[in-house]
Amino acid sequence: NITLSNGDMTAQTTGGWAIARSTLGRNSGARYCEFKVTAFTTSDGFMSGFCDGSVNLNSYLGDSATSVGFRETDRFSNGGTTDNSLVTYSAAVNDVYMLAYDAASGNVWFGRNGTWNNSVTPSTGSNSGRLWYVTAATTLYPACAINNLDAVMNFVNASANFTHSPP
């Protein structure tokens, strides 16, 4: 269901929920990446997040315990459970979603447009603002999930192209 373009850095769907996952996972050190929303309508859905290599790509991030997603409607999903009490905002075209993963601690953080959720700075190593935890050294892949034709997300993983400074 996912169509990739722009050197496989832009994802768009042709129907229901589908996941586009990076081919480069990380199980050591720290990882930072961004997803920029370049198009969507209110009937679309999009998520940024992380998953392991076994995730069902014909679903959404957070549908299982092997993935976590941060949705445009201020929801956080993992294990099929959604929590919409963590963040409050309205999504807009050109929003930049920030993701950080510390494999040593297993902590995962999310942010949007330069502000980390719960106003935490991942570089401090604090787990107070993390939104997900996995067993240390788990291989995680940055991923996005998109629902409907009009949502488009661009993956940014090169520091020269980041909108915001990595933690």
PDB file of C-alpha atoms in Angstrom:
ATOM      1  CA  ASN A   1       0.000   0.000   0.000  1.00  0.00           C
ATOM      2  CA  ILE A   2       2.949   2.394   0.435  1.00  0.00           C
ATOM      3  CA  THR A   3       4.503   4.184  -2.502  1.00  0.00           C
ATOM      4  CA  LEU A   4       8.070   5.379  -1.957  1.00  0.00           C
ATOM      5  CA  SER A   5       9.718   8.121  -4.010  1.00  0.00           C
ATOM      6  CA  ASN A   6      12.512  10.690  -3.717  1.00  0.00           C
ATOM      7  CA  GLY A   7      15.169   8.022  -3.185  1.00  0.00           C
ATOM      8  CA  ASP A   8      12.809   6.097  -0.865  1.00  0.00           C
ATOM      9  CA  MET A   9      12.687   9.063   1.512  1.00  0.00           C
ATOM     10  CA  THR A  10       9.064  10.094   0.770  1.00  0.00           C
ATOM     11  CA  ALA A  11       6.119   7.840   1.658  1.00  0.00           C
ATOM     12  CA  GLN A  12       2.521   7.996   0.469  1.00  0.00           C
ATOM     13  CA  THR A  13      -0.281   5.410   0.623  1.00  0.00           C
ATOM     14  CA  THR A  14      -2.903   4.321  -1.867  1.00  0.00           C
ATOM     15  CA  GLY A  15      -5.446   3.260   0.730  1.00  0.00           C
ATOM     16  CA  GLY A  16      -5.645   2.155   4.369  1.00  0.00           C
ATOM     17  CA  TRP A  17      -2.971   2.127   7.050  1.00  0.00           C
ATOM     18  CA  ALA A  18       0.503   1.017   5.953  1.00  0.00           C
ATOM     19  CA  ILE A  19       3.966   1.309   7.479  1.00  0.00           C
ATOM     20  CA  ALA A  20       7.176   2.375   5.748  1.00  0.00           C
ATOM     21  CA  ARG A  21      10.189   1.229   7.755  1.00  0.00           C
ATOM     22  CA  SER A  22      13.827   2.251   7.407  1.00  0.00           C
ATOM     23  CA  THR A  23      16.199  -0.473   6.279  1.00  0.00           C
ATOM     24  CA  LEU A  24      18.772   0.654   8.857  1.00  0.00           C
ATOM     25  CA  GLY A  25      18.027  -0.437  12.399  1.00  0.00           C
ATOM     26  CA  ARG A  26      20.036   0.459  15.455  1.00  0.00           C
ATOM     27  CA  ASN A  27      20.722  -1.676  18.535  1.00  0.00           C
ATOM     28  CA  SER A  28      23.588   0.320  20.036  1.00  0.00           C
ATOM     29  CA  GLY A  29      24.362   3.963  20.626  1.00  0.00           C
ATOM     30  CA  ALA A  30      21.836   6.730  20.060  1.00  0.00           C
ATOM     31  CA  ARG A  31      19.666   7.536  17.068  1.00  0.00           C
ATOM     32  CA  TYR A  32      17.892  10.717  16.034  1.00  0.00           C
ATOM     33  CA  CYS A  33      15.746  11.268  12.968  1.00  0.00           C
ATOM     34  CA  GLU A  34      12.911  13.464  11.752  1.00  0.00           C
ATOM     35  CA  PHE A  35       9.781  13.076   9.670  1.00  0.00           C
ATOM     36  CA  LYS A  36       8.359  16.117   7.913  1.00  0.00           C
ATOM     37  CA  VAL A  37       4.688  16.163   6.930  1.00  0.00           C
ATOM     38  CA  THR A  38       4.386  17.651   3.458  1.00  0.00           C
ATOM     39  CA  ALA A  39       0.691  16.999   2.816  1.00  0.00           C
ATOM     40  CA  PHE A  40      -2.418  15.748   4.600  1.00  0.00           C
ATOM     41  CA  THR A  41      -6.122  16.450   5.027  1.00  0.00           C
ATOM     42  CA  THR A  42      -8.243  16.024   8.143  1.00  0.00           C
ATOM     43  CA  SER A  43      -9.477  12.645   6.878  1.00  0.00           C
ATOM     44  CA  ASP A  44      -5.910  11.312   6.691  1.00  0.00           C
ATOM     45  CA  GLY A  45      -3.835   9.804   9.429  1.00  0.00           C
ATOM     46  CA  PHE A  46      -0.086   9.708   9.888  1.00  0.00           C
ATOM     47  CA  MET A  47       2.316   8.538  12.554  1.00  0.00           C
ATOM     48  CA  SER A  48       6.035   8.607  13.169  1.00  0.00           C
ATOM     49  CA  GLY A  49       7.770   6.142  15.417  1.00  0.00           C
ATOM     50  CA  PHE A  50       9.937   3.083  15.795  1.00  0.00           C
ATOM     51  CA  CYS A  51       9.396  -0.617  15.237  1.00  0.00           C
ATOM     52  CA  ASP A  52      11.331  -3.841  15.288  1.00  0.00           C
ATOM     53  CA  GLY A  53      11.890  -6.007  12.204  1.00  0.00           C
ATOM     54  CA  SER A  54       8.838  -8.205  12.823  1.00  0.00           C
ATOM     55  CA  VAL A  55       6.153  -5.486  12.680  1.00  0.00           C
ATOM     56  CA  ASN A  56       3.163  -6.007  10.343  1.00  0.00           C
ATOM     57  CA  LEU A  57       3.665  -3.410   7.582  1.00  0.00           C
ATOM     58  CA  ASN A  58      -0.045  -3.478   6.697  1.00  0.00           C
ATOM     59  CA  SER A  59      -1.074  -1.812   9.928  1.00  0.00           C
ATOM     60  CA  TYR A  60      -0.281   1.286  11.977  1.00  0.00           C
ATOM     61  CA  LEU A  61       2.565   1.995  14.401  1.00  0.00           C
ATOM     62  CA  GLY A  62       1.596   0.950  17.910  1.00  0.00           C
ATOM     63  CA  ASP A  63      -0.816  -1.746  16.752  1.00  0.00           C
ATOM     64  CA  SER A  64       1.431  -4.328  18.439  1.00  0.00           C
ATOM     65  CA  ALA A  65       3.986  -4.462  21.234  1.00  0.00           C
ATOM     66  CA  THR A  66       6.778  -4.398  18.612  1.00  0.00           C
ATOM     67  CA  SER A  67       6.116  -0.811  17.541  1.00  0.00           C
ATOM     68  CA  VAL A  68       5.305   2.593  18.913  1.00  0.00           C
ATOM     69  CA  GLY A  69       3.751   5.551  17.118  1.00  0.00           C
ATOM     70  CA  PHE A  70       3.110   9.206  17.718  1.00  0.00           C
ATOM     71  CA  ARG A  71       0.007  10.262  15.762  1.00  0.00           C
ATOM     72  CA  GLU A  72      -1.013  13.586  14.254  1.00  0.00           C
ATOM     73  CA  THR A  73      -4.096  13.671  16.481  1.00  0.00           C
ATOM     74  CA  ASP A  74      -1.934  13.918  19.615  1.00  0.00           C
ATOM     75  CA  ARG A  75      -2.089  10.206  20.341  1.00  0.00           C
ATOM     76  CA  PHE A  76       0.619   7.821  21.416  1.00  0.00           C
ATOM     77  CA  SER A  77       0.077   4.148  20.542  1.00  0.00           C
ATOM     78  CA  ASN A  78       1.763   0.952  21.643  1.00  0.00           C
ATOM     79  CA  GLY A  79       0.545  -2.626  22.023  1.00  0.00           C
ATOM     80  CA  GLY A  80      -2.820  -1.729  20.484  1.00  0.00           C
ATOM     81  CA  THR A  81      -3.454   0.829  23.224  1.00  0.00           C
ATOM     82  CA  THR A  82      -3.789   4.539  22.561  1.00  0.00           C
ATOM     83  CA  ASP A  83      -3.119   7.312  25.068  1.00  0.00           C
ATOM     84  CA  ASN A  84      -4.202  10.796  24.044  1.00  0.00           C
ATOM     85  CA  SER A  85      -3.348  12.495  27.343  1.00  0.00           C
ATOM     86  CA  LEU A  86       0.353  12.955  26.627  1.00  0.00           C
ATOM     87  CA  VAL A  87       0.379  15.819  24.166  1.00  0.00           C
ATOM     88  CA  THR A  88      -2.010  18.457  22.907  1.00  0.00           C
ATOM     89  CA  TYR A  89      -1.628  20.180  19.551  1.00  0.00           C
ATOM     90  CA  SER A  90      -3.093  20.428  16.097  1.00  0.00           C
ATOM     91  CA  ALA A  91      -1.095  18.981  13.225  1.00  0.00           C
ATOM     92  CA  ALA A  92      -0.190  21.127  10.232  1.00  0.00           C
ATOM     93  CA  VAL A  93       1.595  20.734   6.922  1.00  0.00           C
ATOM     94  CA  ASN A  94       5.375  21.232   7.399  1.00  0.00           C
ATOM     95  CA  ASP A  95       5.318  19.959  10.984  1.00  0.00           C
ATOM     96  CA  VAL A  96       8.563  18.161  11.842  1.00  0.00           C
ATOM     97  CA  TYR A  97       8.318  15.145  14.133  1.00  0.00           C
ATOM     98  CA  MET A  98      11.498  14.345  16.074  1.00  0.00           C
ATOM     99  CA  LEU A  99      12.403  10.851  17.290  1.00  0.00           C
ATOM    100  CA  ALA A 100      15.251   9.789  19.551  1.00  0.00           C
ATOM    101  CA  TYR A 101      16.313   6.326  20.727  1.00  0.00           C
ATOM    102  CA  ASP A 102      19.015   5.422  23.230  1.00  0.00           C
ATOM    103  CA  ALA A 103      19.755   1.708  22.748  1.00  0.00           C
ATOM    104  CA  ALA A 104      21.804   1.502  25.962  1.00  0.00           C
ATOM    105  CA  SER A 105      18.848   2.518  28.139  1.00  0.00           C
ATOM    106  CA  GLY A 106      16.038   1.404  25.829  1.00  0.00           C
ATOM    107  CA  ASN A 107      14.383   4.845  26.096  1.00  0.00           C
ATOM    108  CA  VAL A 108      12.452   6.383  23.188  1.00  0.00           C
ATOM    109  CA  TRP A 109      11.406  10.051  23.019  1.00  0.00           C
ATOM    110  CA  PHE A 110       9.173  12.015  20.657  1.00  0.00           C
ATOM    111  CA  GLY A 111       8.867  15.697  19.887  1.00  0.00           C
ATOM    112  CA  ARG A 112       7.367  18.087  17.402  1.00  0.00           C
ATOM    113  CA  ASN A 113       8.679  21.301  15.867  1.00  0.00           C
ATOM    114  CA  GLY A 114      11.660  21.628  18.196  1.00  0.00           C
ATOM    115  CA  THR A 115       9.898  20.773  21.474  1.00  0.00           C
ATOM    116  CA  TRP A 116      10.223  17.355  23.120  1.00  0.00           C
ATOM    117  CA  ASN A 117       7.156  15.843  24.773  1.00  0.00           C
ATOM    118  CA  ASN A 118       6.919  16.588  28.471  1.00  0.00           C
ATOM    119  CA  SER A 119       9.570  19.288  27.885  1.00  0.00           C
ATOM    120  CA  VAL A 120      12.337  16.755  28.494  1.00  0.00           C
ATOM    121  CA  THR A 121      15.715  16.773  26.782  1.00  0.00           C
ATOM    122  CA  PRO A 122      16.711  13.242  25.684  1.00  0.00           C
ATOM    123  CA  SER A 123      20.427  14.102  25.873  1.00  0.00           C
ATOM    124  CA  THR A 124      20.161  14.153  29.670  1.00  0.00           C
ATOM    125  CA  GLY A 125      19.308  10.447  29.571  1.00  0.00           C
ATOM    126  CA  SER A 126      16.242  11.107  31.714  1.00  0.00           C
ATOM    127  CA  ASN A 127      13.526   8.506  31.464  1.00  0.00           C
ATOM    128  CA  SER A 128      10.934  10.802  33.048  1.00  0.00           C
ATOM    129  CA  GLY A 129       9.811  12.133  29.678  1.00  0.00           C
ATOM    130  CA  ARG A 130      10.252   9.027  27.608  1.00  0.00           C
ATOM    131  CA  LEU A 131       7.191   7.720  25.853  1.00  0.00           C
ATOM    132  CA  TRP A 132       8.318   4.165  25.360  1.00  0.00           C
ATOM    133  CA  TYR A 133      10.805   1.726  26.750  1.00  0.00           C
ATOM    134  CA  VAL A 134      12.221  -1.440  25.179  1.00  0.00           C
ATOM    135  CA  THR A 135      14.789  -3.924  26.399  1.00  0.00           C
ATOM    136  CA  ALA A 136      18.230  -2.357  25.999  1.00  0.00           C
ATOM    137  CA  ALA A 137      20.000  -3.255  22.722  1.00  0.00           C
ATOM    138  CA  THR A 138      16.738  -4.009  20.892  1.00  0.00           C
ATOM    139  CA  THR A 139      17.132  -3.283  17.174  1.00  0.00           C
ATOM    140  CA  LEU A 140      14.658  -0.527  16.297  1.00  0.00           C
ATOM    141  CA  TYR A 141      13.938   1.028  12.908  1.00  0.00           C
ATOM    142  CA  PRO A 142      12.548   4.524  12.329  1.00  0.00           C
ATOM    143  CA  ALA A 143       9.190   4.227  10.613  1.00  0.00           C
ATOM    144  CA  CYS A 144       6.114   6.132   9.539  1.00  0.00           C
ATOM    145  CA  ALA A 145       2.557   4.939   9.070  1.00  0.00           C
ATOM    146  CA  ILE A 146       0.111   6.637   6.750  1.00  0.00           C
ATOM    147  CA  ASN A 147      -3.632   6.226   6.182  1.00  0.00           C
ATOM    148  CA  ASN A 148      -5.317   7.504   3.007  1.00  0.00           C
ATOM    149  CA  LEU A 149      -3.953   8.911  -0.209  1.00  0.00           C
ATOM    150  CA  ASP A 150      -3.368  12.546   0.651  1.00  0.00           C
ATOM    151  CA  ALA A 151      -0.916  12.176   3.552  1.00  0.00           C
ATOM    152  CA  VAL A 152       2.774  12.440   2.590  1.00  0.00           C
ATOM    153  CA  MET A 153       5.761  12.186   4.958  1.00  0.00           C
ATOM    154  CA  ASN A 154       9.454  12.767   4.256  1.00  0.00           C
ATOM    155  CA  PHE A 155      12.102  10.904   6.256  1.00  0.00           C
ATOM    156  CA  VAL A 156      15.197  12.881   7.256  1.00  0.00           C
ATOM    157  CA  ASN A 157      18.159  10.954   8.654  1.00  0.00           C
ATOM    158  CA  ALA A 158      21.197  12.990   7.598  1.00  0.00           C
ATOM    159  CA  SER A 159      22.364  15.618  10.069  1.00  0.00           C
ATOM    160  CA  ALA A 160      22.988  18.115   7.274  1.00  0.00           C
ATOM    161  CA  ASN A 161      19.243  18.036   6.501  1.00  0.00           C
ATOM    162  CA  PHE A 162      17.817  18.143  10.025  1.00  0.00           C
ATOM    163  CA  THR A 163      15.469  20.989  10.854  1.00  0.00           C
ATOM    164  CA  HIS A 164      16.246  20.734  14.573  1.00  0.00           C
ATOM    165  CA  SER A 165      19.450  19.896  16.431  1.00  0.00           C
ATOM    166  CA  PRO A 166      19.776  16.303  17.619  1.00  0.00           C
ATOM    167  CA  PRO A 167      19.770  15.960  21.420  1.00  0.00           C
TER     168      PRO A 167
END
